[in-house]
Short mmCIF file of N, CA and C in Angstrom, two decimals:
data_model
loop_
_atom_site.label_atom_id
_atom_site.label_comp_id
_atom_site.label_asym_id
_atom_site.label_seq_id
_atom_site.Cartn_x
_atom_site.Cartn_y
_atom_site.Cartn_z
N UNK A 1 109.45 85.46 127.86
CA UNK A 1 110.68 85.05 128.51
C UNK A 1 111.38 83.95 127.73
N UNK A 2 110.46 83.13 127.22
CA UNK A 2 111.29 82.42 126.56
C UNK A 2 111.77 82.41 125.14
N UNK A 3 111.75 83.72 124.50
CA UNK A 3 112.11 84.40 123.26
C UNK A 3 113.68 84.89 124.08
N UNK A 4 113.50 85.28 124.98
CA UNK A 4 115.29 85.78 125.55
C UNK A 4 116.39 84.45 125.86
N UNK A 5 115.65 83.38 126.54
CA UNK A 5 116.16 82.09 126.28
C UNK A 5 116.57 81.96 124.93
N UNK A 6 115.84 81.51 124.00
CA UNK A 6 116.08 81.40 122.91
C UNK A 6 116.72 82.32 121.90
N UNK A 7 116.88 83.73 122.34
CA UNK A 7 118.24 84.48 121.83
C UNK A 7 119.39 84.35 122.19
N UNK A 8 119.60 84.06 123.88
CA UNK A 8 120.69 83.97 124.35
C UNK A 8 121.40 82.54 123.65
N UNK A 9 120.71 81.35 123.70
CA UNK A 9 121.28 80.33 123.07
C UNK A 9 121.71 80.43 121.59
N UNK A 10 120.89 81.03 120.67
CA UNK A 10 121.18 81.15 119.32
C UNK A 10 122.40 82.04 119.40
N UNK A 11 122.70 83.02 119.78
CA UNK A 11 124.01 84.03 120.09
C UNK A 11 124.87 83.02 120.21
N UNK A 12 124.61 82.30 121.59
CA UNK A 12 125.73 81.61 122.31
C UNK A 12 126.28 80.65 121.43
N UNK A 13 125.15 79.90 120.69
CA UNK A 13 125.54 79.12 119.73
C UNK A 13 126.47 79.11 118.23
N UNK A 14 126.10 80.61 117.61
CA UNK A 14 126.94 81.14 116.93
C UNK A 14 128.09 81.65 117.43
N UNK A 15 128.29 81.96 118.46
CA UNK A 15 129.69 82.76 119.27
C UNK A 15 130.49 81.36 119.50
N UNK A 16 130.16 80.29 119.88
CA UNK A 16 131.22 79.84 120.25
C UNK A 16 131.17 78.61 119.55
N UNK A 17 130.77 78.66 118.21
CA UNK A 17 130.88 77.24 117.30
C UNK A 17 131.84 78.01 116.41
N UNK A 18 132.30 79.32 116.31
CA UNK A 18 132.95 80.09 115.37
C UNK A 18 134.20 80.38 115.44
N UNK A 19 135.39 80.84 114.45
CA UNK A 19 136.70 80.49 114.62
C UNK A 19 136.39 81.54 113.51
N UNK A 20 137.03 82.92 114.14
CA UNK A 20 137.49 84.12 113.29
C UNK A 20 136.77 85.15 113.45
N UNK A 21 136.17 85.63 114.28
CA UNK A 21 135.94 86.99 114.50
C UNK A 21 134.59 87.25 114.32
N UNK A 22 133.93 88.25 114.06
CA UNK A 22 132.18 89.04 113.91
C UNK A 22 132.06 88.40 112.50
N UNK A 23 133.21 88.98 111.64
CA UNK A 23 132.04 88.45 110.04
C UNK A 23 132.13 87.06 109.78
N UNK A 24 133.10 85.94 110.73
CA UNK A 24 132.84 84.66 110.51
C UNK A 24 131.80 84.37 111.32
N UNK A 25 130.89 84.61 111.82
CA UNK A 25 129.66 84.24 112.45
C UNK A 25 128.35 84.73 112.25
N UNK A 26 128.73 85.52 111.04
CA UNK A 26 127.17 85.77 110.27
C UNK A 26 126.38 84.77 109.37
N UNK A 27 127.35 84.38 109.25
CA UNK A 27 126.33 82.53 108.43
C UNK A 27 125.75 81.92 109.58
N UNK A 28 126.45 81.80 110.76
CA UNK A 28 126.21 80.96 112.46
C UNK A 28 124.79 81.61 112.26
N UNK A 29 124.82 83.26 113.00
CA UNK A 29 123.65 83.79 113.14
C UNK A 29 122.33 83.99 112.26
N UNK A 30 122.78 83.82 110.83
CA UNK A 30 121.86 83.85 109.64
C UNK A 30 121.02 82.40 109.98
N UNK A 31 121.50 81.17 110.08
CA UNK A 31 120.68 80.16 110.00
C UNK A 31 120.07 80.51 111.57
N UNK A 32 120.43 80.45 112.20
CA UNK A 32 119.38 80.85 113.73
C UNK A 32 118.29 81.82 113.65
N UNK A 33 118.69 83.21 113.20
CA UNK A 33 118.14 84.13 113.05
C UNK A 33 116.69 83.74 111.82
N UNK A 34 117.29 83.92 111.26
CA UNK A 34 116.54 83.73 109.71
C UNK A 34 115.17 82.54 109.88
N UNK A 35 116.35 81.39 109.34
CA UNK A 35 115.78 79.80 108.85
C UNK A 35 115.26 79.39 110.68
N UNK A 36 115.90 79.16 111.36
CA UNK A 36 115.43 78.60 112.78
C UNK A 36 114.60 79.22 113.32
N UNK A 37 114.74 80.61 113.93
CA UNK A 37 113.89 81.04 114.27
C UNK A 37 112.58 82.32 113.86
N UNK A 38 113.56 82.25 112.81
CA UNK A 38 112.30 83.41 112.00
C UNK A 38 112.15 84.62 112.69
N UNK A 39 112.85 85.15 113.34
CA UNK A 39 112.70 86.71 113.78
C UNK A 39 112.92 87.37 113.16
N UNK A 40 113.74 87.77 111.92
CA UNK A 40 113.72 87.76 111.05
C UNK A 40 113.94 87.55 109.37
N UNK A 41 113.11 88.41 108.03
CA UNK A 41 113.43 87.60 106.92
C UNK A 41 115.15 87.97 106.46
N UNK A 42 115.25 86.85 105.40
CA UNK A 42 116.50 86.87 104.76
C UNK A 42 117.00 88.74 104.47
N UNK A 43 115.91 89.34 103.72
CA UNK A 43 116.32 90.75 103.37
C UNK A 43 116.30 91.79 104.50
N UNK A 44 115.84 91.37 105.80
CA UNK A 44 115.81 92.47 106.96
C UNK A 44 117.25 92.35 107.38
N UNK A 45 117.13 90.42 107.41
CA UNK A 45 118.86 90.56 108.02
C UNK A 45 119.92 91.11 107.15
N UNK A 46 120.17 91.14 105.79
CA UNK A 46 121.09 92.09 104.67
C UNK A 46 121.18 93.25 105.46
N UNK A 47 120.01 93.82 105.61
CA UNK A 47 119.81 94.99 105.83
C UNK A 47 120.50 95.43 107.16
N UNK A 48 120.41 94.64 108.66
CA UNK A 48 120.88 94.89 109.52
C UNK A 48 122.21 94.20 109.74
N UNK A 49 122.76 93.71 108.50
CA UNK A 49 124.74 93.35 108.49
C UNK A 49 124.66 94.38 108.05
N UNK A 50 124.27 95.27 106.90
CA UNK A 50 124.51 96.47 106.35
C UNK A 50 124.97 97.68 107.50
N UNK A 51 123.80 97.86 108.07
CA UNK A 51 123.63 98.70 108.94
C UNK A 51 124.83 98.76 110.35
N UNK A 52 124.66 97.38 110.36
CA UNK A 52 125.69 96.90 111.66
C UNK A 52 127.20 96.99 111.01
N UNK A 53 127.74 97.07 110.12
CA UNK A 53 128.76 96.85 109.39
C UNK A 53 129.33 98.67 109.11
N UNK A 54 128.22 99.41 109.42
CA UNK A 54 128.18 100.74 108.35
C UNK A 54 128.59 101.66 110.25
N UNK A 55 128.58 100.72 110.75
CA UNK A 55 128.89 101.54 112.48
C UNK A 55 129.95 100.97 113.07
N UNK A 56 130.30 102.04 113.48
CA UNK A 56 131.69 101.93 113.97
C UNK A 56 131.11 100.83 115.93
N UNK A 57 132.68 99.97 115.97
CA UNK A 57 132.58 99.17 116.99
C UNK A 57 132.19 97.90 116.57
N UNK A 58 132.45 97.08 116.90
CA UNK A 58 132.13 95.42 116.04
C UNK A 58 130.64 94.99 116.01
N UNK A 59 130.66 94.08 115.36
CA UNK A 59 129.48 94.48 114.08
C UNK A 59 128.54 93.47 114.96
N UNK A 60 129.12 92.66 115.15
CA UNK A 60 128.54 91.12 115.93
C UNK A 60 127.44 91.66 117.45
N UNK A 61 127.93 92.90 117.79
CA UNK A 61 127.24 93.28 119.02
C UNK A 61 126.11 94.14 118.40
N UNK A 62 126.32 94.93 117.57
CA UNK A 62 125.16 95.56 116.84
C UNK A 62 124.15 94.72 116.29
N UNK A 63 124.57 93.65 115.89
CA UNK A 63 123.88 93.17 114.93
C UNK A 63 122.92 92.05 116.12
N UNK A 64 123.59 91.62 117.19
CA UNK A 64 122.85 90.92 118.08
C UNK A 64 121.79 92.15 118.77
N UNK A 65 122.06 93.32 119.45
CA UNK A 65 121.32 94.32 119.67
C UNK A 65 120.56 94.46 118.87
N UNK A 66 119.81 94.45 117.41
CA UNK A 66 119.38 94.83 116.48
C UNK A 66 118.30 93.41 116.71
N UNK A 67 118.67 92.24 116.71
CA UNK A 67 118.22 91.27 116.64
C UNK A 67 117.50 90.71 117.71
N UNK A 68 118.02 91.25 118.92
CA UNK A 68 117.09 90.89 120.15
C UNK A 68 116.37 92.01 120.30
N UNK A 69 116.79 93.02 119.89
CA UNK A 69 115.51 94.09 120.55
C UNK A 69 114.22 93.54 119.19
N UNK A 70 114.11 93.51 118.36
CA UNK A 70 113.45 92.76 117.04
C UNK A 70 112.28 91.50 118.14
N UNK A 71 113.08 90.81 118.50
CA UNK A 71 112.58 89.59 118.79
C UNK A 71 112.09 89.74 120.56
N UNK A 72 112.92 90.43 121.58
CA UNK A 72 112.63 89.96 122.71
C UNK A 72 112.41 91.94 123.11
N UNK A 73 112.48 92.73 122.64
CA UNK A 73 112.69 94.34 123.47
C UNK A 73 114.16 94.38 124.54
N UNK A 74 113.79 94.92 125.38
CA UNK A 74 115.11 95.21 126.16
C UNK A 74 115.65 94.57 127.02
N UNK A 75 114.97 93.33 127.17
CA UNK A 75 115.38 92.04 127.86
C UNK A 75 116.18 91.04 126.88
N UNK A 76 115.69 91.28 125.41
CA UNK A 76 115.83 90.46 124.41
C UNK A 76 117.76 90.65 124.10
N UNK A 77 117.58 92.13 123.78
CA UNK A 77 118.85 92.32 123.76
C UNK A 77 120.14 92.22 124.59
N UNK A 78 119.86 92.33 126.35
CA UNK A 78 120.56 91.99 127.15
C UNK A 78 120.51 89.99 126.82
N UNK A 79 120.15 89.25 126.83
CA UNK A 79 119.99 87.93 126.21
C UNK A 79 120.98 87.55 125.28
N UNK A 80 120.61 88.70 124.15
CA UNK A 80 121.64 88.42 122.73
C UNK A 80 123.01 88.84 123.42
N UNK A 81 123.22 89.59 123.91
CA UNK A 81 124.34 90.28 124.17
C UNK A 81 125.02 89.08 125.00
N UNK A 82 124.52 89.00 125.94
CA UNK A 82 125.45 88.09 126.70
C UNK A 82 125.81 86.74 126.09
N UNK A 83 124.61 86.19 124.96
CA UNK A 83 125.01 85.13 124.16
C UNK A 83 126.41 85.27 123.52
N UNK A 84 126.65 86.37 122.79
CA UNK A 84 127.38 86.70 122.12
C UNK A 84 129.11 86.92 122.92
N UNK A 85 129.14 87.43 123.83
CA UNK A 85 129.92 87.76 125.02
C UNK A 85 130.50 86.27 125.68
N UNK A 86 129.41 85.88 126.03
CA UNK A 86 129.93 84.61 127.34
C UNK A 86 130.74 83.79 126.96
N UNK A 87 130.76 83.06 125.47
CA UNK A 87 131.56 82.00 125.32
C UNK A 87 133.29 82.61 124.88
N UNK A 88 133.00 83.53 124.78
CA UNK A 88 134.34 84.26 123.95
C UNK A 88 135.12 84.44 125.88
N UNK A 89 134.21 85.39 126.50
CA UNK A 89 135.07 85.50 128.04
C UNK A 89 135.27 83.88 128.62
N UNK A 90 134.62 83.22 128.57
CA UNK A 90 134.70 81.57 128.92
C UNK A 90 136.14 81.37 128.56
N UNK A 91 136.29 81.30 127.33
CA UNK A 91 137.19 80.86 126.68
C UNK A 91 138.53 81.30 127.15
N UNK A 92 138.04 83.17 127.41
CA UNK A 92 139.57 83.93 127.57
C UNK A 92 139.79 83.62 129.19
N UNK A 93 139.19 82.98 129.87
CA UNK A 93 139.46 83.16 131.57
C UNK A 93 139.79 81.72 131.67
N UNK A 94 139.05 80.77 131.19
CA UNK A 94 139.41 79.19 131.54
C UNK A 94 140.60 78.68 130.53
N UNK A 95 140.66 78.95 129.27
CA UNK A 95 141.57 78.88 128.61
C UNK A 95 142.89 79.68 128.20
N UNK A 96 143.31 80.57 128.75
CA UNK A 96 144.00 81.83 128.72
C UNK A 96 145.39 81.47 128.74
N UNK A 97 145.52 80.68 130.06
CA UNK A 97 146.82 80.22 130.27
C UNK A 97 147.03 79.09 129.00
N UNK A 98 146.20 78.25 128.83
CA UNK A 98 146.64 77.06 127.57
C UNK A 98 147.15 77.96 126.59
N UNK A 99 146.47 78.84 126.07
CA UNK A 99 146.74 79.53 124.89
C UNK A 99 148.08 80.19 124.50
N UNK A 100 148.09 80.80 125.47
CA UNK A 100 149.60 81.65 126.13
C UNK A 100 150.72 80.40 126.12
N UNK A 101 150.68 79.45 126.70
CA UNK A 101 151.36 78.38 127.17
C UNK A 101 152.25 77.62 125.45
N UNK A 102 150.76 77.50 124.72
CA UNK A 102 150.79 76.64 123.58
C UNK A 102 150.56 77.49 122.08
N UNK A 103 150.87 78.63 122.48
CA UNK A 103 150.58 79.74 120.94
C UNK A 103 151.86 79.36 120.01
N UNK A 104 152.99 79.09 120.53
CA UNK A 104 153.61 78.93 119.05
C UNK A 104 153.74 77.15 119.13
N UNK A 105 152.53 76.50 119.52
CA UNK A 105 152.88 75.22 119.45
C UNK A 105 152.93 74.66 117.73
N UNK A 106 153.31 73.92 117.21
CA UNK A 106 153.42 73.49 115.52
C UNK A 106 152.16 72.75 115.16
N UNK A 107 151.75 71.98 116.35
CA UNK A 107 150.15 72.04 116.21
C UNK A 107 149.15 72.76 116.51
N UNK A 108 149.23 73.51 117.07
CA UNK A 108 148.10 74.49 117.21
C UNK A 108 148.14 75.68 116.04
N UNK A 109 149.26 76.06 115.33
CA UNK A 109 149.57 76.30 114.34
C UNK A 109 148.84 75.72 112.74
N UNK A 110 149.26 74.54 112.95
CA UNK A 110 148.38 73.73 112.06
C UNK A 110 146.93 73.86 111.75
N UNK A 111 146.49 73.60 113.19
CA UNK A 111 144.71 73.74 113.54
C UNK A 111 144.53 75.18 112.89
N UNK A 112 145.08 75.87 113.35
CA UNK A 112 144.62 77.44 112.83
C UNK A 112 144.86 77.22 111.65
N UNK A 113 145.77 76.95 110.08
CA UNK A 113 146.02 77.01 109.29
C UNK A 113 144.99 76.33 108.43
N UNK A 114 144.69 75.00 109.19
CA UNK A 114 143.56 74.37 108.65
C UNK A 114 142.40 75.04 108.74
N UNK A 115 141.89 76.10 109.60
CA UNK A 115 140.65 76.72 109.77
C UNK A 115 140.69 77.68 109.12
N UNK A 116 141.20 78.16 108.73
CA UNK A 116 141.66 79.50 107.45
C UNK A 116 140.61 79.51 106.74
N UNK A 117 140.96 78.82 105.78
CA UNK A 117 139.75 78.59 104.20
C UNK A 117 138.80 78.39 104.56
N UNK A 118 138.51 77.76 105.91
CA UNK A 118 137.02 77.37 106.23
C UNK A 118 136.40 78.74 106.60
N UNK A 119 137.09 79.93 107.39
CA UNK A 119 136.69 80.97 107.75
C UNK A 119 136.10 81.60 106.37
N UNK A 120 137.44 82.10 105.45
CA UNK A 120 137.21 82.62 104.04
C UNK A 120 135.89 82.01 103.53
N UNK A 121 135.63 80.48 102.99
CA UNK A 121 134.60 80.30 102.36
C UNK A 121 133.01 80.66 103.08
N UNK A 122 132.98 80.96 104.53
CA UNK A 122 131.81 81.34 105.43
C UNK A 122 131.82 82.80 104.70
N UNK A 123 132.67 83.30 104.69
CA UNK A 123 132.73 85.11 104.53
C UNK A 123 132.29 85.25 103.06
N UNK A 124 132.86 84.49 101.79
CA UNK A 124 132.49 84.35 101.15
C UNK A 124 130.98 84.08 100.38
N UNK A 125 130.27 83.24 101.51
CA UNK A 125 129.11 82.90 101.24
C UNK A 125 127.94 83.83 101.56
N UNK A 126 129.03 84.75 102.85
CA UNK A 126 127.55 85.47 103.10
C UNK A 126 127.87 86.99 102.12
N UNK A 127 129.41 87.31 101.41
CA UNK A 127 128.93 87.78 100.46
C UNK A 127 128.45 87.52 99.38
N UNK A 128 128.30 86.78 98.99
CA UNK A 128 127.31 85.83 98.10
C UNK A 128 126.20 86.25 98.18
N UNK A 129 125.06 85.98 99.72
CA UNK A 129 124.02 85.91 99.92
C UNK A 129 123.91 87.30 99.75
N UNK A 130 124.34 88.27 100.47
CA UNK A 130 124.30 89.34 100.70
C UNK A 130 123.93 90.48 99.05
N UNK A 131 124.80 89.80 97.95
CA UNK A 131 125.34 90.19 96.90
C UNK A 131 124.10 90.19 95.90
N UNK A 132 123.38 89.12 95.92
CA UNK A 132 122.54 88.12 95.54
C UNK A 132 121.34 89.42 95.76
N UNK A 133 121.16 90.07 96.71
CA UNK A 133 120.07 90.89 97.22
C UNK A 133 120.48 92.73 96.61
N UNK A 134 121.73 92.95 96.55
CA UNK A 134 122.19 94.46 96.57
C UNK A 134 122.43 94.79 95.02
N UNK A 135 122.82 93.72 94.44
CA UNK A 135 122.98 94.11 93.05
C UNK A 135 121.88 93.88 92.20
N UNK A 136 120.51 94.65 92.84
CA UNK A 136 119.68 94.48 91.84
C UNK A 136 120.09 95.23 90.67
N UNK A 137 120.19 96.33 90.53
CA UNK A 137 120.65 97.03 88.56
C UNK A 137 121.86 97.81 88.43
N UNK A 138 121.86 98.66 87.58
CA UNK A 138 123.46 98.51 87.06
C UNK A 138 123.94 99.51 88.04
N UNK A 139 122.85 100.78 88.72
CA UNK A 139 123.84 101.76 89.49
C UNK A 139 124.24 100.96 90.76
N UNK A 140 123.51 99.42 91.04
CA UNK A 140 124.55 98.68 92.14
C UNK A 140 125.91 98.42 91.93
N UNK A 141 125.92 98.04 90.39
CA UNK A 141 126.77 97.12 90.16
C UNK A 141 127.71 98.46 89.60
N UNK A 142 127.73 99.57 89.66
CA UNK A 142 128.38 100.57 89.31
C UNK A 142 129.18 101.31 90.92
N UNK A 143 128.12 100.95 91.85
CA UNK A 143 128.61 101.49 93.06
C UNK A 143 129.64 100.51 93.63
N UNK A 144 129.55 99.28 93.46
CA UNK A 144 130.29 97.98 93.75
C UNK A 144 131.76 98.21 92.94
N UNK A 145 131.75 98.34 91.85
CA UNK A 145 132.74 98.37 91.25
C UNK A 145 133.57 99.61 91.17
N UNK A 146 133.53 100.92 91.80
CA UNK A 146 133.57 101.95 92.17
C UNK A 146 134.48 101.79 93.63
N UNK A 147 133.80 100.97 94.62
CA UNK A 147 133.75 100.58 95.76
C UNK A 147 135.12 99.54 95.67
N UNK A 148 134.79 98.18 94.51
CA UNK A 148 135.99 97.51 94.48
C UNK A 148 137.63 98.42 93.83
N UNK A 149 137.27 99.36 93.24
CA UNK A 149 138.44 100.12 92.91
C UNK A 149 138.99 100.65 93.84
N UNK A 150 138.40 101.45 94.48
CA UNK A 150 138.74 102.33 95.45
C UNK A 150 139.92 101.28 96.75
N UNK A 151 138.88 100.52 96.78
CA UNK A 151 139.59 99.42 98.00
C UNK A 151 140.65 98.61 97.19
N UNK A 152 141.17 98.43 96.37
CA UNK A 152 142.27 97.72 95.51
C UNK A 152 143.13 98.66 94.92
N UNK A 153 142.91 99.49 94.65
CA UNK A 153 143.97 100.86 93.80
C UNK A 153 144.05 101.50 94.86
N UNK A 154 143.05 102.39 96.21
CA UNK A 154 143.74 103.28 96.90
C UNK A 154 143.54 102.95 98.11
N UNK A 155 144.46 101.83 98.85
CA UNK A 155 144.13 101.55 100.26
C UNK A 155 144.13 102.39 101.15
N UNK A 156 144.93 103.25 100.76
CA UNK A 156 144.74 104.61 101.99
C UNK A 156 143.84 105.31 102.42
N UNK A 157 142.49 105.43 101.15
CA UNK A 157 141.47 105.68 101.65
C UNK A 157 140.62 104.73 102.85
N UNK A 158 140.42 105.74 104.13
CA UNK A 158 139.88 104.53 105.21
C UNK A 158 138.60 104.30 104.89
N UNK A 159 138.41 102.93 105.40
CA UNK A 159 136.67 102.29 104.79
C UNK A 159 135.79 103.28 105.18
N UNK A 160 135.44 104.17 106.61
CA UNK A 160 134.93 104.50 107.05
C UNK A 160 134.23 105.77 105.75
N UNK A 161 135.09 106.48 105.07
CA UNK A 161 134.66 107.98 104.34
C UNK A 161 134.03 106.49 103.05
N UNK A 162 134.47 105.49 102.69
CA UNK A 162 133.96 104.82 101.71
C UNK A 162 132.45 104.28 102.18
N UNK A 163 132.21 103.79 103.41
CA UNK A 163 131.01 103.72 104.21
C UNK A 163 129.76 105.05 104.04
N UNK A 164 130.68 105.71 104.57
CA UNK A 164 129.54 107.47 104.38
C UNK A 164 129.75 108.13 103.09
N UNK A 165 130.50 107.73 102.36
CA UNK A 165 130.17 108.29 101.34
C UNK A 165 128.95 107.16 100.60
N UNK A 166 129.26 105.90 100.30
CA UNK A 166 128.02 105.49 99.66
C UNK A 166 126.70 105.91 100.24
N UNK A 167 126.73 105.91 101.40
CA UNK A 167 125.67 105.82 102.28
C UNK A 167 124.84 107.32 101.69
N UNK A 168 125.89 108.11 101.54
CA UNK A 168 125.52 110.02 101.51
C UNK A 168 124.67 109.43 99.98
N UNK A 169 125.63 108.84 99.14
CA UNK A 169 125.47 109.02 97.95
C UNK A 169 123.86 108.07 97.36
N UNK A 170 123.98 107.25 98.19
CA UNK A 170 122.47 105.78 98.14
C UNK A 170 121.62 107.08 98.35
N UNK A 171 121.56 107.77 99.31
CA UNK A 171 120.11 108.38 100.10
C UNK A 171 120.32 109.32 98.75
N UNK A 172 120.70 110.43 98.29
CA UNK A 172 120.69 111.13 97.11
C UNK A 172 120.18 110.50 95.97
N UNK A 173 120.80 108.97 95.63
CA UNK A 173 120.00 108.68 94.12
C UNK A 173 118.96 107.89 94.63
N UNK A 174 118.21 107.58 95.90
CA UNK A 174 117.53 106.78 96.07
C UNK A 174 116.42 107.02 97.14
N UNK A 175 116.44 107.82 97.34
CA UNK A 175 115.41 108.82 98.56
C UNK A 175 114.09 108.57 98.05
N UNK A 176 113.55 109.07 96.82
CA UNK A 176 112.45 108.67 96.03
C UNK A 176 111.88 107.49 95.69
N UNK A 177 112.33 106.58 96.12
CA UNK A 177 111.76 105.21 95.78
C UNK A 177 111.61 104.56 96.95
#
């Protein structure tokens, strides 16, 4: 029981110390997950942003589902889930009207403008970390750069066929190992 405690807070804690969405709170959840509580290692979690990232519906609920069933089973995950959930509905029911009230305020404007780069360099870092693990040899660094073309020369292609296609294409050169 007290592994579901301690998911629900680590969730809760990443959900509502965060400013920008599911992939700004994978550094939040990496140090909880990982370094704090050790449920799991650095390369399981790659593995389940991968996974959580590679499915459709936001990534932040998969990836907490993934993480409490890991750590607590099916109590664990109702735990993560609501961690993840509560502070965001908190926010939208007690704060709703401020927001509405004060959205084109020139300071609240500001605040957001100032939190920008801070978001980017979090996203940044966990592709970093992430990067650090996937590009072990050159057919990574061939699929990456394949991957960065595609997404810079033909935006029209949707991520999703770029998702299943690596995915088709990983299990083909990589089934054997």
């Amino acid at each position: 029981m007290i592994e579901c405690w301690n998911l629900f807070v680590a969730f809760f804690r990443a959900s509502h110390l965060t400013f920008g969405g599911g992939p700004a709170m994978i550094p939040l959840i990496q140090t909880e997950v990982v370094n704090k509580y050790k449920w799991v290692s650095e390369e399981e979690f790659n593995d389940m942003v991968a996974v959580a990232t590679a499915l459709s519906a936001p990534m932040v609920t998969k990836l907490a589902a993934m993480i409490g069933y890991r750590a607590g089973g099916w109590l664990g995950v109702l735990a993560a889930e609501i961690g993840v959930f509560l502070p965001t509905t908190l926010a939208v029911v007690l704060l709703g009207g401020l927001i509405r009230r004060f959205a084109d305020s020139t300071i609240l404007q500001a605040m957001l403008a100032g939190v920008r780069p801070v978001v980017i360099v979090l996203l940044l870092q966990v592709a970093w970390n992430m990067g650090k693990k996937a590009f072990v040899d050159r057919l990574m660094w061939a699929f990456g750069a394949v991957s960065l073309g595609l997404v810079l020369f033909m935006p029209w292609i949707h991520p999703a066929f770029l998702v299943a296609g690596s995915m088709a294409l990983g299990y083909l050169l990589y089934r054997n190992k």
